[in-house]
Short mmCIF file of C-alpha atoms and ligand atoms in Angstrom, two decimals:
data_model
loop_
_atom_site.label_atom_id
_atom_site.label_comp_id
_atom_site.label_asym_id
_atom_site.label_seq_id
_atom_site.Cartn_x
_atom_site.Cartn_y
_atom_site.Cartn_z
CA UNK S 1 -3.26 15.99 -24.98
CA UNK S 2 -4.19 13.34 -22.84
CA UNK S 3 -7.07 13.78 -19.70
CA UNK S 4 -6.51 11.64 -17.04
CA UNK S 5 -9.31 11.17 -14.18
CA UNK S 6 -7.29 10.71 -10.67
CA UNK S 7 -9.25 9.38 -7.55
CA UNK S 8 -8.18 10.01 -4.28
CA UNK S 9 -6.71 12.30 -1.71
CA UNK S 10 -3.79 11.21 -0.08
CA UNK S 11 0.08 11.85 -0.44
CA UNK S 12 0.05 8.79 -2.53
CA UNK S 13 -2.31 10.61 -4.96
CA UNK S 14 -0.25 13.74 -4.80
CA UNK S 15 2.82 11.53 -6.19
CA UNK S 16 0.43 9.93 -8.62
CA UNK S 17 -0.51 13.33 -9.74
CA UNK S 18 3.28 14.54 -10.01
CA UNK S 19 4.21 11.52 -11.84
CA UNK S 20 1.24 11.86 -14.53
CA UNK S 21 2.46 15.74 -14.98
CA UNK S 22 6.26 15.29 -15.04
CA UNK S 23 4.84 12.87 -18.38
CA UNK S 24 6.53 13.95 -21.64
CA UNK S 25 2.73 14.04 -23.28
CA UNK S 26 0.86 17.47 -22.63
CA UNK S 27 -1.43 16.12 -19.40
CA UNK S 28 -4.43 17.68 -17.79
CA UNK S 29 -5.43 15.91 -14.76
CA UNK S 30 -9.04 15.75 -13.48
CA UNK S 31 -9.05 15.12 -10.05
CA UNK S 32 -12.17 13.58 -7.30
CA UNK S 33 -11.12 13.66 -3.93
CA UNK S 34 -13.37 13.74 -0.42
CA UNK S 35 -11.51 16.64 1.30
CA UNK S 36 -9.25 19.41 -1.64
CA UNK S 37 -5.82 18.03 -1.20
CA UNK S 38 -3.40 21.13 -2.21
CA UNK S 39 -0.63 19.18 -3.78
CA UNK S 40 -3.35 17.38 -6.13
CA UNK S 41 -5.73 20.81 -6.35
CA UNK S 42 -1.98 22.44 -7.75
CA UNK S 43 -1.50 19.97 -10.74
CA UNK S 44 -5.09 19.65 -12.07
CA UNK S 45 -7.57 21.33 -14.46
CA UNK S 46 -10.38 20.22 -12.50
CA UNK S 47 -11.40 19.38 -9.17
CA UNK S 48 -14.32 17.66 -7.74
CA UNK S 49 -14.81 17.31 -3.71
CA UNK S 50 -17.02 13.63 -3.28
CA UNK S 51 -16.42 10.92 -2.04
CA UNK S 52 -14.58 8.49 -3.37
CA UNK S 53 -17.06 5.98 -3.58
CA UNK S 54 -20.11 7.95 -5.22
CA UNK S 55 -20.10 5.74 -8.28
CA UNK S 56 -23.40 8.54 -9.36
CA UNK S 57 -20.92 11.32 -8.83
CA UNK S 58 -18.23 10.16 -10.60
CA UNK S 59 -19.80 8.83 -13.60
CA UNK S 60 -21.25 12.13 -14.17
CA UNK S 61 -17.98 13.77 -13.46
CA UNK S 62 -16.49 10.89 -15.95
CA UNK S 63 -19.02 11.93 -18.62
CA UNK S 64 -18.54 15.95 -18.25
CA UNK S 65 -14.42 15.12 -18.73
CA UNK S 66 -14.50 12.36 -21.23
CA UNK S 67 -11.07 11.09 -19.85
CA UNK S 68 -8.53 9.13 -22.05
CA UNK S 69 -8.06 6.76 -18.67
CA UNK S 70 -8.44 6.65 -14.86
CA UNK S 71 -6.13 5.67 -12.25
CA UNK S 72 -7.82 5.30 -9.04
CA UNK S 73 -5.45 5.47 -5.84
CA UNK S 74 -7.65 3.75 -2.63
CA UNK S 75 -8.91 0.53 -1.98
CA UNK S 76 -12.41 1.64 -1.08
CA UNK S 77 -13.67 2.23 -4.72
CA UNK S 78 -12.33 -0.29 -6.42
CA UNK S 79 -14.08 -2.29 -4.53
CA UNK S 80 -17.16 -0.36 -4.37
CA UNK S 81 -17.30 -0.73 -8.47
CA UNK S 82 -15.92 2.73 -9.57
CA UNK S 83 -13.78 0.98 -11.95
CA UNK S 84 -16.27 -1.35 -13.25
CA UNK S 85 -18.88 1.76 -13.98
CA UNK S 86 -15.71 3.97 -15.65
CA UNK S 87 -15.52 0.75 -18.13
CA UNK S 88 -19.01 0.65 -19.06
CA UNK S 89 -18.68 4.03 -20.01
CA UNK S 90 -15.99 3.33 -21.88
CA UNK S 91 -13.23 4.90 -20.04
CA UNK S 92 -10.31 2.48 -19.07
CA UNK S 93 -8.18 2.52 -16.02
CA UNK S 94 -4.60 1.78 -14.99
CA UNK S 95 -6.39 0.12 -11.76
CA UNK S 96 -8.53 -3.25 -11.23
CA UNK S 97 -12.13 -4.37 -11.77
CA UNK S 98 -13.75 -5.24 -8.74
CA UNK S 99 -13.39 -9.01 -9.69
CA UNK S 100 -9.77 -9.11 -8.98
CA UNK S 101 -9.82 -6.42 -6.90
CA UNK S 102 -10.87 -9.40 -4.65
CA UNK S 103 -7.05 -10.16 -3.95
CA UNK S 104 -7.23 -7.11 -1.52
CA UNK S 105 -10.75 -7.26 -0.04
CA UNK S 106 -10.82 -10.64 0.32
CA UNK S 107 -8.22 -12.71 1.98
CA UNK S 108 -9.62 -15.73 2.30
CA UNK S 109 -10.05 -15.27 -1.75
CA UNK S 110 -5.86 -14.65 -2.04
CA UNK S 111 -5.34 -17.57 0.20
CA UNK S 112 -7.32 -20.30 -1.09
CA UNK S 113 -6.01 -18.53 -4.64
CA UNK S 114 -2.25 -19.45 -3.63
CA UNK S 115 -3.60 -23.02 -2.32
CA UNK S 116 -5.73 -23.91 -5.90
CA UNK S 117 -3.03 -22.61 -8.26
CA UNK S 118 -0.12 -24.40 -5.81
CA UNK S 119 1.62 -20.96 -5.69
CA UNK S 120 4.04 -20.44 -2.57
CA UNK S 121 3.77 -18.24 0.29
CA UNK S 122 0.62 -19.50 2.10
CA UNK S 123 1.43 -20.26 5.95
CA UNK S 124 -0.69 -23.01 7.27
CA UNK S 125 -4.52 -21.31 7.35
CA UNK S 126 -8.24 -22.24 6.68
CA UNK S 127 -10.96 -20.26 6.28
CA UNK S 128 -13.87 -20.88 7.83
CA UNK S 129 -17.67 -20.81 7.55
CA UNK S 130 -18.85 -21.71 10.33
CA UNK S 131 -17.45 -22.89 13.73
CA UNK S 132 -17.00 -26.18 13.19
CA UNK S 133 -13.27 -27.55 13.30
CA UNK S 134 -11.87 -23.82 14.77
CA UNK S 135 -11.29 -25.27 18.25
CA UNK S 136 -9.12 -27.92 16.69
CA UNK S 137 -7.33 -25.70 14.29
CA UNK S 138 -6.31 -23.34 17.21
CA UNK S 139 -5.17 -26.17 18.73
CA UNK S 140 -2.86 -27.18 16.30
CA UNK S 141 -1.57 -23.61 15.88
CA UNK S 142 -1.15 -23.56 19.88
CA UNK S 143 3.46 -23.28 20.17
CA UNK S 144 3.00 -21.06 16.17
CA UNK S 145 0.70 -18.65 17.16
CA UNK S 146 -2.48 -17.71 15.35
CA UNK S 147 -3.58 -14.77 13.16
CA UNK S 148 -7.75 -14.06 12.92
CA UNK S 149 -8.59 -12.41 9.55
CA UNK S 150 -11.85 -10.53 9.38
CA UNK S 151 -12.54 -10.91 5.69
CA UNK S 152 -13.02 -7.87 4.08
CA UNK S 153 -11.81 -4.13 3.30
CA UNK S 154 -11.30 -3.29 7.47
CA UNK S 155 -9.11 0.00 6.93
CA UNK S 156 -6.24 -2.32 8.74
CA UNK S 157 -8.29 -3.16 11.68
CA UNK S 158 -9.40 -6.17 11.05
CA UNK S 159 -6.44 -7.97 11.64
CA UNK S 160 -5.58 -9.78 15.25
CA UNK S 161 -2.50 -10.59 15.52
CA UNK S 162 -1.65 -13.18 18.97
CA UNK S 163 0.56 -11.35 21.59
CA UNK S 164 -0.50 -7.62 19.88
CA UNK S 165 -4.42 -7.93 19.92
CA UNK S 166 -5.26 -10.97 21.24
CA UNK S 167 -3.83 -13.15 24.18
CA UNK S 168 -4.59 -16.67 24.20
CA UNK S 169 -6.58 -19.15 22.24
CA UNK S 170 -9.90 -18.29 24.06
CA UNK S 171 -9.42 -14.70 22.63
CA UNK S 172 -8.82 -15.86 19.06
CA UNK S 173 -11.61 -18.05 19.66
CA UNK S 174 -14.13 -15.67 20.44
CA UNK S 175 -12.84 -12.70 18.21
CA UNK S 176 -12.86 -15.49 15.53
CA UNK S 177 -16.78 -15.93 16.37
CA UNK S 178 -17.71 -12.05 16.42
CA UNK S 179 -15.92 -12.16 11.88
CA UNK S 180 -18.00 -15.20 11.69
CA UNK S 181 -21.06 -13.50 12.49
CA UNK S 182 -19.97 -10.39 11.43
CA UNK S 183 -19.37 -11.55 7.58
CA UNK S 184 -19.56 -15.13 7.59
CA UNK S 185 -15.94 -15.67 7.05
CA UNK S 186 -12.64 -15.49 9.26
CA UNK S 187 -9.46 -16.67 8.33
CA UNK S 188 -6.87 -18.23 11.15
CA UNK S 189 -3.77 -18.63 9.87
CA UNK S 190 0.07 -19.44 11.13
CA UNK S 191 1.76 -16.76 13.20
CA UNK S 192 4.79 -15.52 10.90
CA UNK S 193 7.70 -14.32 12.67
CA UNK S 194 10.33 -11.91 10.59
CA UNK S 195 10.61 -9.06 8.68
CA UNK S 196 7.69 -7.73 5.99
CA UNK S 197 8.61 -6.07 3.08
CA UNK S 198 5.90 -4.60 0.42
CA UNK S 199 7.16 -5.56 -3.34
CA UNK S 200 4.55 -3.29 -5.33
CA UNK S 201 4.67 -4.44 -9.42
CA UNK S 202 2.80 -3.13 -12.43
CA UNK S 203 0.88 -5.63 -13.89
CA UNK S 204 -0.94 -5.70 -17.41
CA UNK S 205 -2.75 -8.73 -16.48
CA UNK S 206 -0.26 -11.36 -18.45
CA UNK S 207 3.11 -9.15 -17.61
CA UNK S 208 4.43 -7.64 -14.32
CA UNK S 209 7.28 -5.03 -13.96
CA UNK S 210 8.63 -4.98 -9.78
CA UNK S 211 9.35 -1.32 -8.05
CA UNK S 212 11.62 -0.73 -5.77
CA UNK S 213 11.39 -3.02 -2.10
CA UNK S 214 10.67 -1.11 0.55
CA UNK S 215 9.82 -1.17 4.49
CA UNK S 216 6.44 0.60 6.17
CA UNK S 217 6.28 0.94 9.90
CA UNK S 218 3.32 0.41 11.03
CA UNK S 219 3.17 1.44 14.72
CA UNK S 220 3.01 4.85 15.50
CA UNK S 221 5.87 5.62 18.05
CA UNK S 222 9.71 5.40 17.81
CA UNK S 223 10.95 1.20 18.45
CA UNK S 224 7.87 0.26 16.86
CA UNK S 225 5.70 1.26 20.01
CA UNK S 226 2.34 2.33 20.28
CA UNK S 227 -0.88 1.56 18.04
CA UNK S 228 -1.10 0.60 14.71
CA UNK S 229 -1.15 3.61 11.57
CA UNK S 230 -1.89 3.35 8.13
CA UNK S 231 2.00 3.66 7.51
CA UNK S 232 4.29 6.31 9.53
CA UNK S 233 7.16 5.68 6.98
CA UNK S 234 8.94 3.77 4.53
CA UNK S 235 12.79 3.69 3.41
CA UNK S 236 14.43 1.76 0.14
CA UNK S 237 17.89 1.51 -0.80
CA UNK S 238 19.55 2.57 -3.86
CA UNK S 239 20.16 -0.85 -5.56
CA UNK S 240 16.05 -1.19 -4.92
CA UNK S 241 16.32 -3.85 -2.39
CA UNK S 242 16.36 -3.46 1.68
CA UNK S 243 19.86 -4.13 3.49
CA UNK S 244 18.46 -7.47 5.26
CA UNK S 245 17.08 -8.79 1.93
CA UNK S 246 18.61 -11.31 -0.52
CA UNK S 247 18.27 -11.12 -4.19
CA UNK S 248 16.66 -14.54 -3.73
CA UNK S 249 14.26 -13.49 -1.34
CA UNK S 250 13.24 -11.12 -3.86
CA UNK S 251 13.31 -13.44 -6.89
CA UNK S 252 10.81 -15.21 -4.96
CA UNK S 253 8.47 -12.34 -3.68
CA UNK S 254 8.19 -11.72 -7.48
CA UNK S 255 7.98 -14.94 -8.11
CA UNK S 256 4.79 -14.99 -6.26
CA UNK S 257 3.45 -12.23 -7.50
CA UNK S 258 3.60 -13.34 -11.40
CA UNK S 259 2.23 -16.94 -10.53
CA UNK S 260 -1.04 -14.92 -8.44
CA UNK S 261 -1.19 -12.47 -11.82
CA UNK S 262 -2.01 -15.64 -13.85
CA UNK S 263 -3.88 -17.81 -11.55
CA UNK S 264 -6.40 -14.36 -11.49
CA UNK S 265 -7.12 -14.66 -14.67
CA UNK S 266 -7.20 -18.54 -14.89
CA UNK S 267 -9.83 -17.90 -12.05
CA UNK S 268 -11.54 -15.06 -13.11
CA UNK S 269 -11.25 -14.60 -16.27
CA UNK S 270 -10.92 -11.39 -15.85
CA UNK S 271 -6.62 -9.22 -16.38
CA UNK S 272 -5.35 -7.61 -13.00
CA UNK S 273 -4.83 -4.05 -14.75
CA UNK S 274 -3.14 -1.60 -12.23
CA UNK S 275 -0.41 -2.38 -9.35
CA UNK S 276 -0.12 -5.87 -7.32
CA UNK S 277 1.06 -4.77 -4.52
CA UNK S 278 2.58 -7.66 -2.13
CA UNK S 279 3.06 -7.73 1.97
CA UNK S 280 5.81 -10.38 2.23
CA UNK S 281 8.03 -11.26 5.23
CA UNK S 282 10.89 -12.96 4.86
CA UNK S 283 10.81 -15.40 7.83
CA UNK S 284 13.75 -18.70 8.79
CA UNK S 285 12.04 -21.02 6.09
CA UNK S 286 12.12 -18.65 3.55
CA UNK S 287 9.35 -15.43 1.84
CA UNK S 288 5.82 -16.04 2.61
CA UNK S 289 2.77 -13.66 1.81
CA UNK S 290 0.83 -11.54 4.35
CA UNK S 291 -1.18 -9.79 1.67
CA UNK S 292 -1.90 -8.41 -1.17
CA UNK S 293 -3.74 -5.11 -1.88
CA UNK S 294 -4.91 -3.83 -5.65
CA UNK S 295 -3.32 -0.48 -5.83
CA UNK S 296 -0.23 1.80 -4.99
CA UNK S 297 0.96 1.80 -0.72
CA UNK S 298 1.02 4.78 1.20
CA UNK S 299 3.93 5.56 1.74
CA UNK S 300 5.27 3.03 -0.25
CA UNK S 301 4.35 5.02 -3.53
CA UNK S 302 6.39 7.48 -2.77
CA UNK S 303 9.67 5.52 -2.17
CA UNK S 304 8.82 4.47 -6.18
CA UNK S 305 7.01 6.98 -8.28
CA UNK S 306 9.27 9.88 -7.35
CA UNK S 307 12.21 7.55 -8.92
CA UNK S 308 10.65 6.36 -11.72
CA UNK S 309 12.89 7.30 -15.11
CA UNK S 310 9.86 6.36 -17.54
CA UNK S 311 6.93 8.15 -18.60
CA UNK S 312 4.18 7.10 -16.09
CA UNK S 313 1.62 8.23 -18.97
CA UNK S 314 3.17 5.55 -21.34
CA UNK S 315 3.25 3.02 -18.07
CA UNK S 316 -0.82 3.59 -17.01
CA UNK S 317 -1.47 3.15 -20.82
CA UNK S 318 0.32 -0.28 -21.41
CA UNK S 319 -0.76 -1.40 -18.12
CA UNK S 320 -4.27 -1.10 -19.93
CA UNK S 321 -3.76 -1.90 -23.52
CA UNK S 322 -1.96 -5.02 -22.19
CA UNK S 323 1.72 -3.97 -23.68
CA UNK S 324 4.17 -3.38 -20.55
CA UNK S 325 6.43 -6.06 -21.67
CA UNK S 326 7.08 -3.39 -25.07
CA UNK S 327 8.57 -1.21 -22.82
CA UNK S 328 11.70 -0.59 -20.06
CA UNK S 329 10.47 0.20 -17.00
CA UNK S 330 13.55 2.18 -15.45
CA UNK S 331 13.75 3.35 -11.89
CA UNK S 332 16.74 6.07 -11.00
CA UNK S 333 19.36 4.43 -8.21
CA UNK S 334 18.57 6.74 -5.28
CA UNK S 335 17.74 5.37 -1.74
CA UNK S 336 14.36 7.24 -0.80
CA UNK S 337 13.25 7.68 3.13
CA UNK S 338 9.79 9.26 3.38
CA UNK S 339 8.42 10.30 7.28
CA UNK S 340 4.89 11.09 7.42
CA UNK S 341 4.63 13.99 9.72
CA UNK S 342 1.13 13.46 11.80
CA UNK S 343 -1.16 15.14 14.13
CA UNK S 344 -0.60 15.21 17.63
CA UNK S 345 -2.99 12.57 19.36
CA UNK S 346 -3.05 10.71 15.84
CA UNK S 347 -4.36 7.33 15.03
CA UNK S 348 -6.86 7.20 17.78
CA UNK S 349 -7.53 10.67 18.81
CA UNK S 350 -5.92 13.26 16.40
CA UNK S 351 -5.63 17.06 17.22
CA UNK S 352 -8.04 18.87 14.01
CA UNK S 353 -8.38 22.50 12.54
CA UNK S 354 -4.74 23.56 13.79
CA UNK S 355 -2.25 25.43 12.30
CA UNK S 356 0.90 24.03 10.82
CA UNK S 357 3.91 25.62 9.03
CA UNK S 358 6.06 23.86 6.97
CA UNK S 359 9.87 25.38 7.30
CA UNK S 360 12.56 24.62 5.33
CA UNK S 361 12.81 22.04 3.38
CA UNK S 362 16.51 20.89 1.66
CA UNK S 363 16.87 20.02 -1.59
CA UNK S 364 16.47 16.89 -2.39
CA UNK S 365 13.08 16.27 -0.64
CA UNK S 366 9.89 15.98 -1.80
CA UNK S 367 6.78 17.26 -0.11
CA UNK S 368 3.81 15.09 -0.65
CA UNK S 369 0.30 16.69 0.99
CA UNK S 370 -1.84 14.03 2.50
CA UNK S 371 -4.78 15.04 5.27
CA UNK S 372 -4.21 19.13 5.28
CA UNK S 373 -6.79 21.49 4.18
CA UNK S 374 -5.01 25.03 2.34
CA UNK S 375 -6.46 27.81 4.47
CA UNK S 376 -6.22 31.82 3.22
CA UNK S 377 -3.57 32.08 6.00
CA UNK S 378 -1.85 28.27 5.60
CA UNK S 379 -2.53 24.99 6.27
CA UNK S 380 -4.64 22.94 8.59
CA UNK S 381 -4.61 19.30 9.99
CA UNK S 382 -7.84 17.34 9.11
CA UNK S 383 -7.08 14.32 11.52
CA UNK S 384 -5.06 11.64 9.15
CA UNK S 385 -1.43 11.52 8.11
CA UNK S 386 -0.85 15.02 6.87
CA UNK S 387 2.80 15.50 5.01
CA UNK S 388 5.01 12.82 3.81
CA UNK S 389 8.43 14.18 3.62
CA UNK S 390 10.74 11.84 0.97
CA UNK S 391 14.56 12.59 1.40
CA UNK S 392 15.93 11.06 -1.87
CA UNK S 393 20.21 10.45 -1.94
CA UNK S 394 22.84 8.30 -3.21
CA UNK S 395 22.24 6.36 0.16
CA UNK S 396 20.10 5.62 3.06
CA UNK S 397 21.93 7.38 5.48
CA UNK S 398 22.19 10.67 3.57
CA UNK S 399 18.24 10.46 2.61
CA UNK S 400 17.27 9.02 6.01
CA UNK S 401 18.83 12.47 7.36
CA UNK S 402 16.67 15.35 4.79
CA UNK S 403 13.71 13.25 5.05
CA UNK S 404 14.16 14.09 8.95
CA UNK S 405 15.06 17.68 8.31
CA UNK S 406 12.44 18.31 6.67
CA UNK S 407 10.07 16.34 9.01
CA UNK S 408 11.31 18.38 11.85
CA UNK S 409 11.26 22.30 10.07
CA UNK S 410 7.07 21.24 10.82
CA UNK S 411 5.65 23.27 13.00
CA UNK S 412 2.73 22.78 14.88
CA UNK S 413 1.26 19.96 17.10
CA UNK S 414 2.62 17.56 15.08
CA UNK S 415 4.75 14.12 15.41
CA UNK S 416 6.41 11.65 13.12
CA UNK S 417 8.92 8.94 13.90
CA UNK S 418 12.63 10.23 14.18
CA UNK S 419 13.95 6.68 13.91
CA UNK S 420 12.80 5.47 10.38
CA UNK S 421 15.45 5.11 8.29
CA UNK S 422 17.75 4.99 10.52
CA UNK S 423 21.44 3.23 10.96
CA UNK S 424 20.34 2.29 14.36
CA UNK S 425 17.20 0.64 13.61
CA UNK S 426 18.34 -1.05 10.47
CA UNK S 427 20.88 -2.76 11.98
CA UNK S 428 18.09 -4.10 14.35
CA UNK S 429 16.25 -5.54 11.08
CA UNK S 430 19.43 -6.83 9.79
CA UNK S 431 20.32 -8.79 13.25
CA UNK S 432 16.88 -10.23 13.88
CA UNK S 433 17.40 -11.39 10.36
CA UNK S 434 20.60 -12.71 10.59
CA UNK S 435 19.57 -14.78 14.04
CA UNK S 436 16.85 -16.35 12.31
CA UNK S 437 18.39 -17.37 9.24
CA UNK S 438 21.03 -18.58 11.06
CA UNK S 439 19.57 -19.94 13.97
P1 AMP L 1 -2.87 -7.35 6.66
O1 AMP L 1 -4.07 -6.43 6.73
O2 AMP L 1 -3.19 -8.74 6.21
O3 AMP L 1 -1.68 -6.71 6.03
O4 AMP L 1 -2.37 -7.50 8.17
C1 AMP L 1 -1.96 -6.38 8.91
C2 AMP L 1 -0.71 -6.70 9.64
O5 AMP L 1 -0.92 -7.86 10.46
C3 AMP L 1 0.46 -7.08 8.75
O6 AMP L 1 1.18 -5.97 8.28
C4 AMP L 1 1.29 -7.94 9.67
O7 AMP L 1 2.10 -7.14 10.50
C5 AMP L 1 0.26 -8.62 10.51
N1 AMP L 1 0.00 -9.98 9.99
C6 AMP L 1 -0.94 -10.37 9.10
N2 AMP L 1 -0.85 -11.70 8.86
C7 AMP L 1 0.15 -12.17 9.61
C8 AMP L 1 0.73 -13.46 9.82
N3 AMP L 1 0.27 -14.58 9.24
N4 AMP L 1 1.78 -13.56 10.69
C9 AMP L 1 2.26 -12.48 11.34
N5 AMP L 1 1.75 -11.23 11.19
C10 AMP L 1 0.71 -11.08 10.34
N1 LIG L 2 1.52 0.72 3.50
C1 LIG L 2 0.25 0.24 3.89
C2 LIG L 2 -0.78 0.32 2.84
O1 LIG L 2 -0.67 1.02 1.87
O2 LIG L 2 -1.77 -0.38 2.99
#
């Protein structure tokens, strides 16, 4: 029997939980989550509604349970310490201390990381303390194009990107003064121009094992309109890569990602346990790094997990005794689409408390539960991303089209993007791709 403690909410938890149960090992999952998520709530012996971050409340929890590990999905605890106060209770986790946790909640840590340990990827950047020099180094960006960093966990806002946030120099300037007092710290850095890609990898602090590549879409609205989302959808071919990719462009991705794995622990002495999970673009002079985070994406988890041949039990459990080069880490060759079907209104002002009824659904998908709430007569939107739908074929185009079945047989006042996935827009990717290599 093995008890696993699972923290967090979201669809990507849901397809953490599904992957822990499908293990060959007799599992009982022990879940803490802010809100009752009802895929989660289905696959657990336990459930406890806090928040994610009450360190008090999940120790005690912890203790009650005496788990045989943790995985923790978010951001937010890791960095608020929830992995540190599992270990000095002796419970280990398939996820990071806060120490290198840093890679995700602080970028001007990854940056000058890449820059110490001469790893590629870095565009040109500096980080600064203070306001002297930042005049002169939006100058020299002036033709590139700048990007202002607020440095910290910012739930994806605190990133100002020129020509989508912020207009001309004078705004970078000035939004580059409000971080600065904010927290001290803003990072400018290069404007990239290409296509991003997240590369997610298991790492047991010396080894790392690469998922599936896949593509999020940030903006909300069909043609990449409208404002920016935690993720409305991600898509990943069968032979794991993305049809404007190279192999090389992936060799180097994860190229990147093993050189950061061991420059963390030159620099912090401290393994990355849990999932590095890069933001690269591929761009005319080659892969460069947007970000990392320290855990699973959402959606990008569920373009891997639900594919995943190998016992994720066996996986979370070498990731912490330091093992996952003893064993094969085997993904099935499907292409996966998922389409997060959202409230009406959602990001900035989401419809709440209404009805929605999921039709039906094809074979072949998978229906991850993200921000509903499981009333006596169905289920309710609670404001966020609700249900990822993941069509999973032999190839895009048939996956791309029961993802979208199933997205539509939703009803309610609901939205997601019909276009993700799609022939049509991935032969945009592909050209844009193809004029900047070549031009
Ligand atoms: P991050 O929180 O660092 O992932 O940034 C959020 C988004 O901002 C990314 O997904 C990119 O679309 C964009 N972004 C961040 N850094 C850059 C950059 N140097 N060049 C172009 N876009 C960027
Ligand atoms: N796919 C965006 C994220 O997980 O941060």
């Amino acid at each position: 029997m093995k008890k696993i403690l699972l923290i967090g909410n979201g669809a990507r938890e849901h397809a953490i939980a599904e992957a822990l149960d499908r293990s060959r090992h007799e599992v009982e999952i022990y879940a803490v989550g802010g809100a009752v998520n009802p895929g989660i709530k289905g696959l657990s012996s336990k459930y406890l509604v806090a928040d994610v971050c009450d360190i008090d409340a999940i120790r005690e929890f912890a203790l009650e349970v005496k788990p045989d590990f943790a995985v923790v999905g978010p951001e937010a605890p890791i960095e608020a310490g929830v992995v540190d106060m599992l270990l000095d209770i002796e419970i280990h986790s398939a996820s990071p201390l806060q120490t290198v946790g840093r890679l995700e909640s602080s970028k001007s840590f990854t940056r000058d990381l890449l820059e110490k340990y001469k790893i590629n990827g870095n565009p040109l950047f500096k980080v600064f303390y203070d306001e002297e020099g930042l005049n002169n180094f939006f100058e020299q960006l002036e033709g590139a194009g700048f990007v202002v960093k607020a440095d910290g966990l910012k739930g994806g806002k605190g990133v100002k990107v020129q020509g989508d946030h912020l207009e001309d120099t004078e705004d970078g300037i000035k939004y580059a003064l409000e971080c600065l007092k904010d927290c001290g710290r803003v990072v400018v850095e290069e404007k990239l121009v290409g296509q991003e890609f997240s590369l997610m990898s298991f790492c047991d602090g010396q080894n790392v094992v690469h998922m599936p590549v896949s593509q999020d879409h940030k903006r909300a609205y069909e043609g990449d309109k409208g404002p920016n989302t935690g993720g409305m959808g991600t898509y990943s071919d069968a032979d794991h890569l993305l049809p404007f990719l190279t192999n090389e462009d992936v060799k180097d991705a994860a190229a990147i990602t093993k050189n950061v794995a061991k420059a963390l622990f030159e620099e912090t002495g401290c393994y990355f346990k849990g999932v590095m999970y890069g933001g690269f673009i591929v761009t005319k002079t080659g892969v460069k790094l947007i970000e990392y985070n320290a855990r699973f994406g959402d959606p990008e988890a569920m373009n891997a997990l639900p594919l995943l041949k190998t016992d994720f039990v066996d996986i979370c459990e070498a990731i912490i005794s330091g093992d996952l080069a003893d064993i094969d880490v085997e993904f099935e060759n499907k292409a996966t689409v998922c389409k997060y079907v959202v409230p009406e209104g959602y990001p900035d002002n989401p419809v709440k408390n209404e009805k929605i009824e999921i039709g039906e659904v094809p074979d072949g998908v998978k229906v991850y539960f993200a921000s509903v709430d499981s009333g006596d007569d169905g289920l309710y939107l609670c404001g966020s991303r609700a249900v990822a739908m993941v069509g999973i074929a032999e190839d895009l185009k048939e996956a791309e089209k029961l993802a979208e079945m199933a997205a539509r047989s939703v009803k309610g006042p609901v939205f997601h993007r019909p276009d993700i996935g799609t022939n049509s827009l991935i032969d945009k990717r592909i050209k844009m791709m193809e004029s900047l290599r070549g031009g």
